[in-house]
Coordinates of C-alpha atoms and ligand atoms in Angstrom, one line a residue:
X809 CA 145.3 125.4 133.1
X810 CA 145.9 122.9 130.2
X811 CA 148.8 123.7 127.5
X812 CA 147.8 121.0 125.2
X813 CA 145.5 121.8 122.4
X814 CA 142.8 119.2 121.5
X815 CA 141.5 119.1 117.9
X816 CA 138.6 117.0 116.7
X817 CA 138.4 116.3 113.0
X818 CA 134.6 115.6 112.5
X819 CA 131.6 115.4 110.1
X820 CA 128.9 113.0 110.4
X821 CA 128.9 112.4 106.4
X822 CA 131.2 109.6 105.6
X823 CA 134.2 109.7 103.3
X824 CA 134.9 113.3 103.2
X825 CA 138.5 113.2 104.2
X826 CA 138.7 113.0 108.2
X827 CA 141.0 110.2 108.5
X828 CA 143.3 111.7 105.5
X829 CA 143.4 115.1 107.4
X830 CA 144.0 113.3 110.9
X831 CA 147.3 111.6 109.5
X832 CA 148.5 114.5 107.6
X833 CA 147.8 117.2 110.1
X834 CA 149.4 114.9 112.9
X835 CA 152.5 114.4 110.8
X836 CA 152.6 118.2 109.7
X837 CA 152.7 119.3 113.4
X838 CA 155.3 116.8 114.2
X839 CA 157.3 118.0 111.3
X840 CA 156.9 121.5 112.7
X841 CA 158.5 120.3 116.0
X842 CA 155.4 119.5 118.2
X843 CA 154.6 116.4 120.1
X844 CA 151.4 114.9 119.0
X845 CA 148.8 112.3 120.5
X846 CA 146.7 110.9 117.7
X847 CA 143.4 109.3 118.8
X848 CA 141.1 107.0 116.8
X849 CA 137.5 107.3 117.6
X850 CA 136.3 105.3 114.8
X851 CA 135.7 101.5 115.0
X852 CA 136.4 101.3 111.3
X853 CA 140.1 101.9 112.7
X854 CA 141.6 103.5 109.6
X855 CA 143.5 106.1 111.5
X856 CA 145.0 103.2 113.6
X857 CA 145.9 101.0 110.8
X858 CA 147.6 103.8 109.0
X859 CA 149.7 105.0 111.9
X860 CA 150.5 101.6 113.7
X861 CA 150.6 99.4 110.4
X862 CA 151.9 96.0 111.0
X863 CA 152.1 96.8 114.5
X864 CA 148.4 96.5 115.2
X865 CA 148.7 93.0 116.7
X866 CA 150.5 94.6 119.7
X867 CA 147.3 96.6 120.7
X868 CA 145.8 95.6 124.1
X869 CA 144.5 98.8 125.6
X870 CA 142.2 101.2 123.3
X871 CA 140.2 104.6 123.7
X872 CA 137.3 102.4 124.8
X873 CA 139.3 101.3 128.1
X874 CA 140.3 104.9 128.6
X875 CA 136.8 106.3 128.1
X876 CA 135.4 103.5 130.5
X877 CA 138.2 104.5 133.0
X878 CA 139.7 100.9 132.8
X879 CA 143.2 102.2 132.3
X880 CA 145.4 105.4 132.4
X881 CA 145.8 107.3 129.3
X882 CA 149.5 106.5 129.1
X883 CA 148.7 102.8 129.1
X884 CA 146.9 103.0 126.0
X885 CA 149.7 105.3 124.1
X886 CA 151.7 103.3 121.5
X887 CA 154.7 105.0 120.0
X888 CA 154.5 105.8 116.2
X889 CA 157.3 104.8 113.7
X890 CA 157.7 106.1 110.3
X891 CA 159.4 104.5 107.2
X892 CA 161.3 107.4 105.5
X893 CA 162.7 105.5 102.8
X894 CA 162.2 101.8 101.6
X895 CA 165.8 101.2 102.3
X896 CA 166.0 102.3 106.1
X897 CA 164.1 101.0 109.3
X898 CA 161.2 103.0 110.4
X899 CA 162.2 105.9 112.6
X900 CA 160.4 106.9 115.9
X901 CA 158.7 110.3 115.5
X902 CA 157.0 112.4 118.3
X903 CA 153.5 110.9 117.7
X904 CA 151.8 108.7 120.1
X905 CA 148.5 107.0 119.3
X906 CA 145.7 105.9 121.1
X907 CA 144.1 103.2 118.8
X908 CA 140.3 102.2 118.3
X909 CA 139.4 98.6 119.0
X910 CA 138.5 96.5 116.0
X911 CA 135.3 94.5 115.7
X912 CA 134.0 95.6 119.1
X913 CA 130.2 96.4 119.8
X914 CA 129.3 100.2 120.0
X915 CA 129.7 100.9 123.7
X916 CA 128.0 103.7 125.6
X917 CA 129.3 105.6 128.6
X918 CA 127.7 107.1 131.7
X919 CA 130.1 109.9 132.6
X920 CA 130.0 112.7 129.7
X921 CA 133.2 114.1 131.1
X922 CA 135.3 110.9 131.2
X923 CA 137.7 111.8 128.4
X924 CA 138.1 115.4 129.3
X925 CA 139.1 114.4 132.7
X926 CA 141.4 111.5 131.6
X927 CA 143.3 114.1 129.2
X928 CA 144.0 116.3 132.2
X929 CA 146.7 113.8 133.3
X930 CA 148.5 114.4 129.9
X931 CA 148.4 118.0 129.6
X932 CA 152.1 118.7 130.0
X933 CA 153.0 115.8 127.9
X934 CA 151.8 116.7 124.4
X935 CA 151.3 119.9 122.3
X936 CA 148.3 118.6 120.4
X937 CA 145.8 116.0 120.5
X938 CA 144.4 115.1 117.1
X939 CA 141.1 113.2 117.2
X940 CA 139.7 111.3 114.1
X941 CA 135.9 111.1 114.6
X942 CA 133.6 108.4 113.1
X943 CA 131.0 109.2 110.5
X944 CA 128.2 109.4 112.8
X945 CA 126.2 111.9 114.9
X946 CA 127.7 112.0 118.4
X947 CA 125.1 110.3 120.4
X948 CA 123.7 111.2 123.9
X949 CA 120.4 109.9 125.2
X950 CA 118.0 111.8 127.6
X951 CA 116.9 109.8 130.7
X952 CA 113.8 109.9 132.6
X953 CA 115.0 112.2 135.0
X954 CA 115.5 114.8 132.2
X955 CA 119.3 114.3 132.4
X956 CA 121.5 112.8 129.7
X957 CA 122.6 109.5 130.8
X958 CA 123.9 107.5 127.9
X959 CA 127.0 108.9 125.7
X960 CA 128.5 107.7 122.8
X961 CA 132.5 107.7 122.5
X962 CA 132.2 110.5 120.2
X963 CA 129.9 112.5 122.3
X964 CA 132.6 112.2 125.1
X965 CA 135.3 113.3 122.7
X966 CA 133.4 116.4 121.8
X967 CA 133.1 117.4 125.4
X968 CA 137.0 117.2 125.5
X969 CA 137.8 119.2 122.3
X970 CA 139.1 122.9 122.2
X971 CA 138.4 123.0 118.6
X972 CA 136.6 121.2 115.9
X973 CA 137.7 121.2 112.2
X974 CA 135.4 119.7 109.4
X975 CA 136.3 118.5 106.1
X976 CA 133.6 118.9 103.5
X977 CA 133.8 117.7 99.9
X978 CA 132.1 120.1 97.2
X979 CA 128.5 118.9 98.0
X980 CA 125.7 120.2 100.2
X981 CA 125.4 117.0 102.1
X982 CA 128.7 117.5 103.8
X983 CA 128.0 121.2 104.4
X984 CA 124.8 119.9 105.9
X985 CA 127.0 117.4 108.3
X986 CA 129.0 120.6 109.2
X987 CA 125.8 122.7 110.0
X988 CA 124.2 119.7 112.0
X989 CA 127.4 119.4 114.0
X990 CA 127.6 123.1 114.7
X991 CA 124.1 123.2 116.2
X992 CA 125.2 120.0 118.6
X993 CA 128.4 121.7 119.5
X994 CA 126.6 125.0 120.5
X995 CA 124.7 122.7 123.1
X996 CA 127.7 120.9 124.1
X997 CA 129.6 124.1 124.8
X998 CA 126.8 125.2 127.2
X999 CA 126.3 121.9 129.0
X1000 CA 129.7 120.4 129.2
X1001 CA 132.3 122.1 127.3
X1002 CA 132.7 126.0 127.7
X1003 CA 136.5 125.9 126.4
X1004 CA 135.3 124.7 123.0
X1005 CA 136.5 127.8 121.2
X1006 CA 136.2 127.3 117.4
X1007 CA 134.4 125.4 114.8
X1008 CA 135.1 125.8 111.1
X1009 CA 135.1 123.9 108.0
X1010 CA 137.6 123.5 104.9
X1011 CA 137.1 122.0 101.4
X1012 CA 138.8 118.6 101.3
X1013 CA 139.2 117.4 98.0
X1014 CA 138.7 120.1 95.2
X1015 CA 139.3 119.3 91.5
X1016 CA 138.4 122.7 90.3
X1017 CA 135.6 122.0 87.8
X1018 CA 133.3 125.0 86.8
X1019 CA 130.5 123.9 89.3
X1020 CA 133.0 123.5 92.0
X1021 CA 134.5 126.9 91.6
X1022 CA 130.8 128.2 92.2
X1023 CA 130.4 126.2 95.1
X1024 CA 133.8 127.4 96.6
X1025 CA 132.6 131.1 95.7
X1026 CA 129.4 130.3 97.9
X1027 CA 131.7 128.7 100.8
X1028 CA 133.8 131.9 100.7
X1029 CA 130.7 133.9 101.8
X1030 CA 130.3 131.9 104.9
X1031 CA 132.0 133.1 108.2
X1032 CA 132.7 129.5 109.1
X1033 CA 134.9 128.7 106.1
X1034 CA 138.5 128.7 107.1
X1035 CA 139.5 129.6 103.6
X1036 CA 141.6 126.3 103.3
X1037 CA 141.0 124.2 100.1
X1038 CA 142.8 121.1 99.7
X1039 CA 143.4 119.9 96.1
X1040 CA 142.2 116.5 94.8
X1041 CA 145.4 114.6 94.0
X1042 CA 146.5 111.1 93.4
X1043 CA 149.6 112.1 95.6
X1044 CA 147.2 111.3 98.5
X1045 CA 146.7 107.5 97.3
X1046 CA 150.3 107.3 96.7
X1047 CA 151.2 108.5 100.3
X1048 CA 148.8 106.0 101.8
X1049 CA 150.3 103.2 99.7
X1050 CA 153.9 103.6 101.0
X1051 CA 152.5 104.6 104.5
X1052 CA 154.3 107.9 104.6
X1053 CA 152.3 111.1 105.4
X1054 CA 152.6 114.1 102.9
X1055 CA 154.8 115.9 105.6
X1056 CA 157.4 113.5 104.5
X1057 CA 156.3 112.7 100.9
X1058 CA 156.2 114.8 97.8
X1059 CA 156.3 117.7 100.3
X1060 CA 156.4 120.3 97.5
X1061 CA 153.1 119.0 96.0
X1062 CA 150.2 121.4 96.1
X1063 CA 148.3 119.0 98.4
X1064 CA 151.2 118.7 100.7
X1065 CA 151.5 122.3 101.0
X1066 CA 147.6 122.6 101.6
X1067 CA 147.8 120.1 104.4
X1068 CA 150.7 122.1 105.9
X1069 CA 148.5 125.3 105.6
X1070 CA 145.7 123.4 107.5
X1071 CA 148.1 122.4 110.2
X1072 CA 149.3 126.0 110.6
X1073 CA 145.7 127.1 110.6
X1074 CA 144.6 125.0 113.7
X1075 CA 147.9 125.8 115.6
Ligands
LIG471 N1 142.5 115.6 98.6 C1 142.4 114.3 98.3 N2 142.8 113.8 97.0 C2 142.4 112.7 96.7 N3 141.8 111.8 97.5 C3 141.6 112.1 98.6 C4 141.9 113.2 99.2 N4 141.4 113.3 100.6 C5 140.9 112.2 100.8 N5 141.0 111.3 99.7 C6 140.6 110.1 99.5 O1 139.0 109.9 99.8 C7 138.7 108.8 100.7 C8 138.2 109.1 101.9 O2 138.9 109.8 102.8 P1 139.1 109.4 104.1 O3 139.0 107.9 104.5 O4 140.0 110.3 104.9 O5 137.6 109.8 104.5 P2 136.7 109.7 106.1 O6 136.0 111.0 106.0 O7 137.7 109.6 107.0 O8 135.8 108.5 105.8 P3 134.9 107.7 106.9 O9 133.8 108.7 107.0 O10 134.5 106.5 106.4 O11 135.6 107.6 108.1 C9 140.1 108.0 100.8 O12 140.3 106.9 99.6 C10 141.2 108.9 100.4 O13 142.5 108.5 100.1
LIG472 MG1 137.7 107.9 108.5

């Protein structure tokens, strides 16, 4: 039985805070003493750039090579270093990353379980896998024989997740993204991934205007609302500017504490 816990951060709606959550949840888990494998599924490559920074030129293998069976998982894992202050050298943390490729054409795969099987080989090496999904609907095509035959990278990743957490901004569009994904996940659960336990959403950037308060009241009536509400804060931008996640920057701020709470929620 697998001991690793694989978390997908997904919403087909763009710009809702998926990558921000992936960076900060991975860092909070590391800070709490866990080893983390961070995976970028998005060809925009924002998660990769944030974690590998000026070492992106070292990348030779990506998640695409793993999904296509062209390399072992370990061959595509890159160690992560964090610069804890401007005066000291970056320090190795217990996070490895499988990057996304840059400027690559979208690829499809024939084996829907390719990533699920690949991750079995690392189940004793990490405590958590954190996957940053792209802003797109996980795609699977049905062939003439009635069987699905063409799968996108995010579809393969959904088949490998134990849990999905969805960031939503305070608008009905991002809640709609959650609702569409939930329906897709219930099909995936039946067909390919019976171990996908839980799917829930949180509010990812809350400023507290009166209309937003009403929106939050509405969310609180929904069983799939996690109860986590991340405040909107300029500290998020500051943390990105200095390439230091909130687990190690402005740690007492409300926004850093909220990401810690999110990491505790998925633990
Ligand atoms: N709590 C927050 N407070 C302030 N800004 C935030 C917060 N969360 C995210 N942002 C900002 O919102 C923008 C979008 O965030 P992010 O890139 O994480 O979204 P995404 O869902 O990954 O986008 P995409 O769909 O393009 O991959 C970024 O500029 C990010 O810094
Ligand atoms: Mg993103």
